[in-house]
JSON list of C-alpha atoms in Angstrom, two decimals:
[
{"chain": "A", "resi": 1, "resn": "UNK", "atom": "CA", "xyz": [106.64, 99.14, 87.54]},
{"chain": "A", "resi": 2, "resn": "UNK", "atom": "CA", "xyz": [103.16, 100.69, 87.82]},
{"chain": "A", "resi": 3, "resn": "UNK", "atom": "CA", "xyz": [101.59, 97.21, 87.93]},
{"chain": "A", "resi": 4, "resn": "UNK", "atom": "CA", "xyz": [103.87, 96.15, 90.78]},
{"chain": "A", "resi": 5, "resn": "UNK", "atom": "CA", "xyz": [103.07, 99.33, 92.69]},
{"chain": "A", "resi": 6, "resn": "UNK", "atom": "CA", "xyz": [99.34, 98.75, 92.10]},
{"chain": "A", "resi": 7, "resn": "UNK", "atom": "CA", "xyz": [99.61, 95.21, 93.51]},
{"chain": "A", "resi": 8, "resn": "UNK", "atom": "CA", "xyz": [101.65, 96.40, 96.50]},
{"chain": "A", "resi": 9, "resn": "UNK", "atom": "CA", "xyz": [99.19, 99.16, 97.35]},
{"chain": "A", "resi": 10, "resn": "UNK", "atom": "CA", "xyz": [96.20, 96.83, 96.94]},
{"chain": "A", "resi": 11, "resn": "UNK", "atom": "CA", "xyz": [97.76, 94.29, 99.32]},
{"chain": "A", "resi": 12, "resn": "UNK", "atom": "CA", "xyz": [98.72, 97.03, 101.77]},
{"chain": "A", "resi": 13, "resn": "UNK", "atom": "CA", "xyz": [95.27, 98.64, 101.72]},
{"chain": "A", "resi": 14, "resn": "UNK", "atom": "CA", "xyz": [93.39, 95.36, 102.02]},
{"chain": "A", "resi": 15, "resn": "UNK", "atom": "CA", "xyz": [95.62, 94.15, 104.86]},
{"chain": "A", "resi": 16, "resn": "UNK", "atom": "CA", "xyz": [95.15, 97.49, 106.62]},
{"chain": "A", "resi": 17, "resn": "UNK", "atom": "CA", "xyz": [91.38, 97.01, 106.58]},
{"chain": "A", "resi": 18, "resn": "UNK", "atom": "CA", "xyz": [91.50, 93.25, 107.26]},
{"chain": "A", "resi": 19, "resn": "UNK", "atom": "CA", "xyz": [93.50, 93.68, 110.47]},
{"chain": "A", "resi": 20, "resn": "UNK", "atom": "CA", "xyz": [91.91, 96.94, 111.57]},
{"chain": "A", "resi": 21, "resn": "UNK", "atom": "CA", "xyz": [91.27, 97.26, 115.30]},
{"chain": "A", "resi": 22, "resn": "UNK", "atom": "CA", "xyz": [89.25, 100.38, 116.22]},
{"chain": "A", "resi": 23, "resn": "UNK", "atom": "CA", "xyz": [90.31, 100.05, 119.87]},
{"chain": "A", "resi": 24, "resn": "UNK", "atom": "CA", "xyz": [94.02, 100.47, 119.15]},
{"chain": "A", "resi": 25, "resn": "UNK", "atom": "CA", "xyz": [93.69, 102.92, 116.25]},
{"chain": "A", "resi": 26, "resn": "UNK", "atom": "CA", "xyz": [95.13, 106.27, 117.29]},
{"chain": "A", "resi": 27, "resn": "UNK", "atom": "CA", "xyz": [95.35, 107.83, 113.81]},
{"chain": "A", "resi": 28, "resn": "UNK", "atom": "CA", "xyz": [93.51, 111.13, 113.38]},
{"chain": "A", "resi": 29, "resn": "UNK", "atom": "CA", "xyz": [91.76, 110.00, 110.20]},
{"chain": "A", "resi": 30, "resn": "UNK", "atom": "CA", "xyz": [88.13, 108.87, 110.01]},
{"chain": "A", "resi": 31, "resn": "UNK", "atom": "CA", "xyz": [87.27, 106.08, 112.44]},
{"chain": "A", "resi": 32, "resn": "UNK", "atom": "CA", "xyz": [86.64, 103.07, 110.19]},
{"chain": "A", "resi": 33, "resn": "UNK", "atom": "CA", "xyz": [84.41, 101.45, 112.82]},
{"chain": "A", "resi": 34, "resn": "UNK", "atom": "CA", "xyz": [81.73, 104.09, 112.24]},
{"chain": "A", "resi": 35, "resn": "UNK", "atom": "CA", "xyz": [81.27, 103.08, 108.58]},
{"chain": "A", "resi": 36, "resn": "UNK", "atom": "CA", "xyz": [82.17, 99.37, 108.37]},
{"chain": "A", "resi": 37, "resn": "UNK", "atom": "CA", "xyz": [80.06, 98.52, 105.30]},
{"chain": "A", "resi": 38, "resn": "UNK", "atom": "CA", "xyz": [81.34, 101.51, 103.33]},
{"chain": "A", "resi": 39, "resn": "UNK", "atom": "CA", "xyz": [84.92, 100.67, 104.32]},
{"chain": "A", "resi": 40, "resn": "UNK", "atom": "CA", "xyz": [84.59, 97.09, 103.10]},
{"chain": "A", "resi": 41, "resn": "UNK", "atom": "CA", "xyz": [83.04, 98.15, 99.77]},
{"chain": "A", "resi": 42, "resn": "UNK", "atom": "CA", "xyz": [85.62, 100.87, 99.27]},
{"chain": "A", "resi": 43, "resn": "UNK", "atom": "CA", "xyz": [88.53, 98.62, 100.27]},
{"chain": "A", "resi": 44, "resn": "UNK", "atom": "CA", "xyz": [87.52, 95.79, 97.95]},
{"chain": "A", "resi": 45, "resn": "UNK", "atom": "CA", "xyz": [86.44, 97.93, 95.00]},
{"chain": "A", "resi": 46, "resn": "UNK", "atom": "CA", "xyz": [89.02, 100.69, 95.04]},
{"chain": "A", "resi": 47, "resn": "UNK", "atom": "CA", "xyz": [91.97, 98.46, 95.97]},
{"chain": "A", "resi": 48, "resn": "UNK", "atom": "CA", "xyz": [91.72, 96.33, 92.84]},
{"chain": "A", "resi": 49, "resn": "UNK", "atom": "CA", "xyz": [90.88, 99.24, 90.49]},
{"chain": "A", "resi": 50, "resn": "UNK", "atom": "CA", "xyz": [94.45, 100.36, 89.70]},
{"chain": "A", "resi": 51, "resn": "UNK", "atom": "CA", "xyz": [95.60, 96.84, 88.85]},
{"chain": "A", "resi": 52, "resn": "UNK", "atom": "CA", "xyz": [92.57, 96.00, 86.71]},
{"chain": "A", "resi": 53, "resn": "UNK", "atom": "CA", "xyz": [92.63, 99.43, 85.09]},
{"chain": "A", "resi": 54, "resn": "UNK", "atom": "CA", "xyz": [96.29, 99.14, 84.14]},
{"chain": "A", "resi": 55, "resn": "UNK", "atom": "CA", "xyz": [95.74, 95.64, 82.75]},
{"chain": "A", "resi": 56, "resn": "UNK", "atom": "CA", "xyz": [92.81, 96.94, 80.69]},
{"chain": "A", "resi": 57, "resn": "UNK", "atom": "CA", "xyz": [95.04, 99.58, 79.09]},
{"chain": "A", "resi": 58, "resn": "UNK", "atom": "CA", "xyz": [97.46, 96.94, 77.79]},
{"chain": "A", "resi": 59, "resn": "UNK", "atom": "CA", "xyz": [97.07, 96.72, 74.00]},
{"chain": "A", "resi": 60, "resn": "UNK", "atom": "CA", "xyz": [98.62, 93.26, 73.90]},
{"chain": "A", "resi": 61, "resn": "UNK", "atom": "CA", "xyz": [96.25, 91.81, 76.51]},
{"chain": "A", "resi": 62, "resn": "UNK", "atom": "CA", "xyz": [93.27, 93.52, 74.93]},
{"chain": "A", "resi": 63, "resn": "UNK", "atom": "CA", "xyz": [94.01, 92.08, 71.48]},
{"chain": "A", "resi": 64, "resn": "UNK", "atom": "CA", "xyz": [94.94, 88.61, 72.68]},
{"chain": "A", "resi": 65, "resn": "UNK", "atom": "CA", "xyz": [92.10, 88.07, 75.18]},
{"chain": "A", "resi": 66, "resn": "UNK", "atom": "CA", "xyz": [89.21, 90.21, 74.01]},
{"chain": "A", "resi": 67, "resn": "UNK", "atom": "CA", "xyz": [86.64, 88.27, 76.06]},
{"chain": "A", "resi": 68, "resn": "UNK", "atom": "CA", "xyz": [88.67, 88.68, 79.24]},
{"chain": "A", "resi": 69, "resn": "UNK", "atom": "CA", "xyz": [89.01, 92.39, 78.47]},
{"chain": "A", "resi": 70, "resn": "UNK", "atom": "CA", "xyz": [85.22, 92.71, 78.34]},
{"chain": "A", "resi": 71, "resn": "UNK", "atom": "CA", "xyz": [84.66, 90.78, 81.58]},
{"chain": "A", "resi": 72, "resn": "UNK", "atom": "CA", "xyz": [87.38, 92.69, 83.42]},
{"chain": "A", "resi": 73, "resn": "UNK", "atom": "CA", "xyz": [85.80, 95.90, 82.13]},
{"chain": "A", "resi": 74, "resn": "UNK", "atom": "CA", "xyz": [82.44, 94.90, 83.57]},
{"chain": "A", "resi": 75, "resn": "UNK", "atom": "CA", "xyz": [84.09, 94.01, 86.89]},
{"chain": "A", "resi": 76, "resn": "UNK", "atom": "CA", "xyz": [85.91, 97.35, 86.86]},
{"chain": "A", "resi": 77, "resn": "UNK", "atom": "CA", "xyz": [82.66, 99.25, 86.31]},
{"chain": "A", "resi": 78, "resn": "UNK", "atom": "CA", "xyz": [80.43, 97.34, 88.72]},
{"chain": "A", "resi": 79, "resn": "UNK", "atom": "CA", "xyz": [82.74, 96.38, 91.57]},
{"chain": "A", "resi": 80, "resn": "UNK", "atom": "CA", "xyz": [85.60, 98.88, 91.40]},
{"chain": "A", "resi": 81, "resn": "UNK", "atom": "CA", "xyz": [83.75, 102.02, 90.34]},
{"chain": "A", "resi": 82, "resn": "UNK", "atom": "CA", "xyz": [80.23, 101.09, 91.42]},
{"chain": "A", "resi": 83, "resn": "UNK", "atom": "CA", "xyz": [80.93, 99.73, 94.87]},
{"chain": "A", "resi": 84, "resn": "UNK", "atom": "CA", "xyz": [84.33, 101.24, 95.56]},
{"chain": "A", "resi": 85, "resn": "UNK", "atom": "CA", "xyz": [83.46, 104.66, 94.15]},
{"chain": "A", "resi": 86, "resn": "UNK", "atom": "CA", "xyz": [80.04, 104.89, 95.83]},
{"chain": "A", "resi": 87, "resn": "UNK", "atom": "CA", "xyz": [81.54, 103.93, 99.17]},
{"chain": "A", "resi": 88, "resn": "UNK", "atom": "CA", "xyz": [84.39, 106.40, 98.60]},
{"chain": "A", "resi": 89, "resn": "UNK", "atom": "CA", "xyz": [81.92, 109.21, 97.91]},
{"chain": "A", "resi": 90, "resn": "UNK", "atom": "CA", "xyz": [80.01, 108.35, 101.09]},
{"chain": "A", "resi": 91, "resn": "UNK", "atom": "CA", "xyz": [83.22, 108.26, 103.15]},
{"chain": "A", "resi": 92, "resn": "UNK", "atom": "CA", "xyz": [84.34, 111.61, 101.70]},
{"chain": "A", "resi": 93, "resn": "UNK", "atom": "CA", "xyz": [81.57, 113.30, 103.68]},
{"chain": "A", "resi": 94, "resn": "UNK", "atom": "CA", "xyz": [83.23, 112.14, 106.90]},
{"chain": "A", "resi": 95, "resn": "UNK", "atom": "CA", "xyz": [86.87, 112.47, 105.90]},
{"chain": "A", "resi": 96, "resn": "UNK", "atom": "CA", "xyz": [89.51, 113.84, 108.20]},
{"chain": "A", "resi": 97, "resn": "UNK", "atom": "CA", "xyz": [90.91, 117.21, 107.18]},
{"chain": "A", "resi": 98, "resn": "UNK", "atom": "CA", "xyz": [87.79, 119.36, 106.96]},
{"chain": "A", "resi": 99, "resn": "UNK", "atom": "CA", "xyz": [86.18, 120.84, 103.88]},
{"chain": "A", "resi": 100, "resn": "UNK", "atom": "CA", "xyz": [89.35, 120.96, 101.76]},
{"chain": "A", "resi": 101, "resn": "UNK", "atom": "CA", "xyz": [89.92, 117.22, 102.14]},
{"chain": "A", "resi": 102, "resn": "UNK", "atom": "CA", "xyz": [86.24, 116.33, 101.84]},
{"chain": "A", "resi": 103, "resn": "UNK", "atom": "CA", "xyz": [85.83, 118.25, 98.60]},
{"chain": "A", "resi": 104, "resn": "UNK", "atom": "CA", "xyz": [89.05, 116.76, 97.16]},
{"chain": "A", "resi": 105, "resn": "UNK", "atom": "CA", "xyz": [88.01, 113.21, 98.03]},
{"chain": "A", "resi": 106, "resn": "UNK", "atom": "CA", "xyz": [84.42, 113.81, 96.91]},
{"chain": "A", "resi": 107, "resn": "UNK", "atom": "CA", "xyz": [85.59, 115.16, 93.56]},
{"chain": "A", "resi": 108, "resn": "UNK", "atom": "CA", "xyz": [87.81, 112.17, 92.91]},
{"chain": "A", "resi": 109, "resn": "UNK", "atom": "CA", "xyz": [84.76, 109.89, 93.39]},
{"chain": "A", "resi": 110, "resn": "UNK", "atom": "CA", "xyz": [82.54, 112.03, 91.14]},
{"chain": "A", "resi": 111, "resn": "UNK", "atom": "CA", "xyz": [85.23, 112.23, 88.44]},
{"chain": "A", "resi": 112, "resn": "UNK", "atom": "CA", "xyz": [85.74, 108.49, 88.65]},
{"chain": "A", "resi": 113, "resn": "UNK", "atom": "CA", "xyz": [82.03, 107.93, 88.04]},
{"chain": "A", "resi": 114, "resn": "UNK", "atom": "CA", "xyz": [82.01, 110.50, 85.25]},
{"chain": "A", "resi": 115, "resn": "UNK", "atom": "CA", "xyz": [85.06, 109.29, 83.34]},
{"chain": "A", "resi": 116, "resn": "UNK", "atom": "CA", "xyz": [84.05, 105.63, 83.69]},
{"chain": "A", "resi": 117, "resn": "UNK", "atom": "CA", "xyz": [80.50, 106.36, 82.56]},
{"chain": "A", "resi": 118, "resn": "UNK", "atom": "CA", "xyz": [81.77, 108.23, 79.51]},
{"chain": "A", "resi": 119, "resn": "UNK", "atom": "CA", "xyz": [84.05, 105.28, 78.68]},
{"chain": "A", "resi": 120, "resn": "UNK", "atom": "CA", "xyz": [81.11, 102.89, 78.92]},
{"chain": "A", "resi": 121, "resn": "UNK", "atom": "CA", "xyz": [78.86, 105.09, 76.79]},
{"chain": "A", "resi": 122, "resn": "UNK", "atom": "CA", "xyz": [81.60, 105.48, 74.17]},
{"chain": "A", "resi": 123, "resn": "UNK", "atom": "CA", "xyz": [82.12, 101.74, 73.76]},
{"chain": "A", "resi": 124, "resn": "UNK", "atom": "CA", "xyz": [78.38, 101.10, 73.65]},
{"chain": "A", "resi": 125, "resn": "UNK", "atom": "CA", "xyz": [78.23, 103.61, 70.78]},
{"chain": "A", "resi": 126, "resn": "UNK", "atom": "CA", "xyz": [81.09, 101.81, 68.99]},
{"chain": "A", "resi": 127, "resn": "UNK", "atom": "CA", "xyz": [83.55, 104.65, 69.59]},
{"chain": "A", "resi": 128, "resn": "UNK", "atom": "CA", "xyz": [86.68, 102.64, 70.43]},
{"chain": "A", "resi": 129, "resn": "UNK", "atom": "CA", "xyz": [89.00, 105.67, 70.42]},
{"chain": "A", "resi": 130, "resn": "UNK", "atom": "CA", "xyz": [86.67, 107.64, 72.70]},
{"chain": "A", "resi": 131, "resn": "UNK", "atom": "CA", "xyz": [86.36, 104.62, 75.00]},
{"chain": "A", "resi": 132, "resn": "UNK", "atom": "CA", "xyz": [90.14, 104.30, 75.22]},
{"chain": "A", "resi": 133, "resn": "UNK", "atom": "CA", "xyz": [90.57, 108.01, 75.98]},
{"chain": "A", "resi": 134, "resn": "UNK", "atom": "CA", "xyz": [87.95, 108.01, 78.72]},
{"chain": "A", "resi": 135, "resn": "UNK", "atom": "CA", "xyz": [89.46, 104.86, 80.23]},
{"chain": "A", "resi": 136, "resn": "UNK", "atom": "CA", "xyz": [92.87, 106.55, 80.39]},
{"chain": "A", "resi": 137, "resn": "UNK", "atom": "CA", "xyz": [91.19, 109.30, 82.44]},
{"chain": "A", "resi": 138, "resn": "UNK", "atom": "CA", "xyz": [89.29, 106.81, 84.61]},
{"chain": "A", "resi": 139, "resn": "UNK", "atom": "CA", "xyz": [92.42, 104.79, 85.40]},
{"chain": "A", "resi": 140, "resn": "UNK", "atom": "CA", "xyz": [94.35, 107.99, 86.12]},
{"chain": "A", "resi": 141, "resn": "UNK", "atom": "CA", "xyz": [91.76, 108.88, 88.74]},
{"chain": "A", "resi": 142, "resn": "UNK", "atom": "CA", "xyz": [91.79, 105.31, 90.12]},
{"chain": "A", "resi": 143, "resn": "UNK", "atom": "CA", "xyz": [95.57, 105.54, 90.50]},
{"chain": "A", "resi": 144, "resn": "UNK", "atom": "CA", "xyz": [94.94, 108.33, 93.02]},
{"chain": "A", "resi": 145, "resn": "UNK", "atom": "CA", "xyz": [94.84, 105.64, 95.69]},
{"chain": "A", "resi": 146, "resn": "UNK", "atom": "CA", "xyz": [98.43, 104.76, 94.89]},
{"chain": "A", "resi": 147, "resn": "UNK", "atom": "CA", "xyz": [99.74, 108.29, 94.64]},
{"chain": "A", "resi": 148, "resn": "UNK", "atom": "CA", "xyz": [98.01, 109.22, 97.91]},
{"chain": "A", "resi": 149, "resn": "UNK", "atom": "CA", "xyz": [99.83, 106.40, 99.69]},
{"chain": "A", "resi": 150, "resn": "UNK", "atom": "CA", "xyz": [103.13, 107.48, 98.16]},
{"chain": "A", "resi": 151, "resn": "UNK", "atom": "CA", "xyz": [102.83, 111.25, 98.68]},
{"chain": "A", "resi": 152, "resn": "UNK", "atom": "CA", "xyz": [101.46, 111.23, 102.25]},
{"chain": "A", "resi": 153, "resn": "UNK", "atom": "CA", "xyz": [104.41, 109.54, 104.00]},
{"chain": "A", "resi": 154, "resn": "UNK", "atom": "CA", "xyz": [106.88, 111.52, 101.88]},
{"chain": "A", "resi": 155, "resn": "UNK", "atom": "CA", "xyz": [105.28, 114.82, 102.94]},
{"chain": "A", "resi": 156, "resn": "UNK", "atom": "CA", "xyz": [105.10, 113.79, 106.60]},
{"chain": "A", "resi": 157, "resn": "UNK", "atom": "CA", "xyz": [108.73, 112.58, 106.54]},
{"chain": "A", "resi": 158, "resn": "UNK", "atom": "CA", "xyz": [109.76, 115.92, 105.05]},
{"chain": "A", "resi": 159, "resn": "UNK", "atom": "CA", "xyz": [108.35, 117.74, 108.06]},
{"chain": "A", "resi": 160, "resn": "UNK", "atom": "CA", "xyz": [104.85, 118.71, 106.89]},
{"chain": "A", "resi": 161, "resn": "UNK", "atom": "CA", "xyz": [102.25, 118.19, 109.62]},
{"chain": "A", "resi": 162, "resn": "UNK", "atom": "CA", "xyz": [99.92, 115.24, 109.06]},
{"chain": "A", "resi": 163, "resn": "UNK", "atom": "CA", "xyz": [96.85, 117.48, 108.76]},
{"chain": "A", "resi": 164, "resn": "UNK", "atom": "CA", "xyz": [98.43, 119.73, 106.12]},
{"chain": "A", "resi": 165, "resn": "UNK", "atom": "CA", "xyz": [99.92, 116.76, 104.28]},
{"chain": "A", "resi": 166, "resn": "UNK", "atom": "CA", "xyz": [96.56, 114.99, 104.24]},
{"chain": "A", "resi": 167, "resn": "UNK", "atom": "CA", "xyz": [94.81, 118.05, 102.86]},
{"chain": "A", "resi": 168, "resn": "UNK", "atom": "CA", "xyz": [97.44, 118.38, 100.15]},
{"chain": "A", "resi": 169, "resn": "UNK", "atom": "CA", "xyz": [97.29, 114.73, 99.06]},
{"chain": "A", "resi": 170, "resn": "UNK", "atom": "CA", "xyz": [93.50, 114.70, 98.81]},
{"chain": "A", "resi": 171, "resn": "UNK", "atom": "CA", "xyz": [94.08, 116.88, 95.75]},
{"chain": "A", "resi": 172, "resn": "UNK", "atom": "CA", "xyz": [97.66, 116.07, 94.72]},
{"chain": "A", "resi": 173, "resn": "UNK", "atom": "CA", "xyz": [96.86, 112.35, 94.55]},
{"chain": "A", "resi": 174, "resn": "UNK", "atom": "CA", "xyz": [94.63, 112.72, 91.50]},
{"chain": "A", "resi": 175, "resn": "UNK", "atom": "CA", "xyz": [94.97, 116.16, 89.84]},
{"chain": "A", "resi": 176, "resn": "UNK", "atom": "CA", "xyz": [98.48, 115.51, 88.41]},
{"chain": "A", "resi": 177, "resn": "UNK", "atom": "CA", "xyz": [97.40, 111.99, 87.34]},
{"chain": "A", "resi": 178, "resn": "UNK", "atom": "CA", "xyz": [94.47, 113.42, 85.41]},
{"chain": "A", "resi": 179, "resn": "UNK", "atom": "CA", "xyz": [96.66, 116.08, 83.78]},
{"chain": "A", "resi": 180, "resn": "UNK", "atom": "CA", "xyz": [99.17, 113.43, 82.65]},
{"chain": "A", "resi": 181, "resn": "UNK", "atom": "CA", "xyz": [96.34, 111.26, 81.30]},
{"chain": "A", "resi": 182, "resn": "UNK", "atom": "CA", "xyz": [94.94, 114.21, 79.37]},
{"chain": "A", "resi": 183, "resn": "UNK", "atom": "CA", "xyz": [98.37, 114.91, 77.90]},
{"chain": "A", "resi": 184, "resn": "UNK", "atom": "CA", "xyz": [98.70, 111.24, 76.87]},
{"chain": "A", "resi": 185, "resn": "UNK", "atom": "CA", "xyz": [95.21, 111.27, 75.34]},
{"chain": "A", "resi": 186, "resn": "UNK", "atom": "CA", "xyz": [95.91, 114.37, 73.27]},
{"chain": "A", "resi": 187, "resn": "UNK", "atom": "CA", "xyz": [99.35, 113.10, 72.24]},
{"chain": "A", "resi": 188, "resn": "UNK", "atom": "CA", "xyz": [97.92, 109.77, 71.03]},
{"chain": "A", "resi": 189, "resn": "UNK", "atom": "CA", "xyz": [95.26, 111.34, 68.81]},
{"chain": "A", "resi": 190, "resn": "UNK", "atom": "CA", "xyz": [95.94, 111.12, 65.06]},
{"chain": "A", "resi": 191, "resn": "UNK", "atom": "CA", "xyz": [97.32, 114.35, 63.68]},
{"chain": "A", "resi": 192, "resn": "UNK", "atom": "CA", "xyz": [95.17, 116.11, 61.12]},
{"chain": "A", "resi": 193, "resn": "UNK", "atom": "CA", "xyz": [96.96, 116.60, 57.82]},
{"chain": "A", "resi": 194, "resn": "UNK", "atom": "CA", "xyz": [96.33, 119.97, 56.28]},
{"chain": "A", "resi": 195, "resn": "UNK", "atom": "CA", "xyz": [97.14, 120.76, 52.67]}
]
């Protein structure tokens, strides 16, 4: 189900940017035309991150196609996190919703860099368990793009003003994801046997 949602959101986000017309755009969010290069990098990198991240977490795929796992991991780091995350951090400075939204969106980019970097450093050191745990966190943050696109229309449809809803989702789109990932990480750790 999560994979299907990731594909749907990626297609939706990419089509939104592909057919964007700044002349007819009346939404109160940041005007994409002011930052076209950042928008393209963010759209391409961040849109494919949830799908690639979820595929990377599959034990069966990882064991069966180890080489593909490594190459997808490199793509995830360079294109998704590197380009998509850098562009996302840049765009956060201009985000609609004021300081609350800008800090929330800026933090998601910084945490994405941080968790992904820790995952990379762990695997380079041969720490497979640490790598897996940090990737769970990284993918949880990357899934913020999906949860944002789910929560925002639900809040607006429930009567919350767009501005308030947008400010809420700039935090609610990733904080719960990260908490769930942390719970999964801690739950999956081997239990210490005491005598």
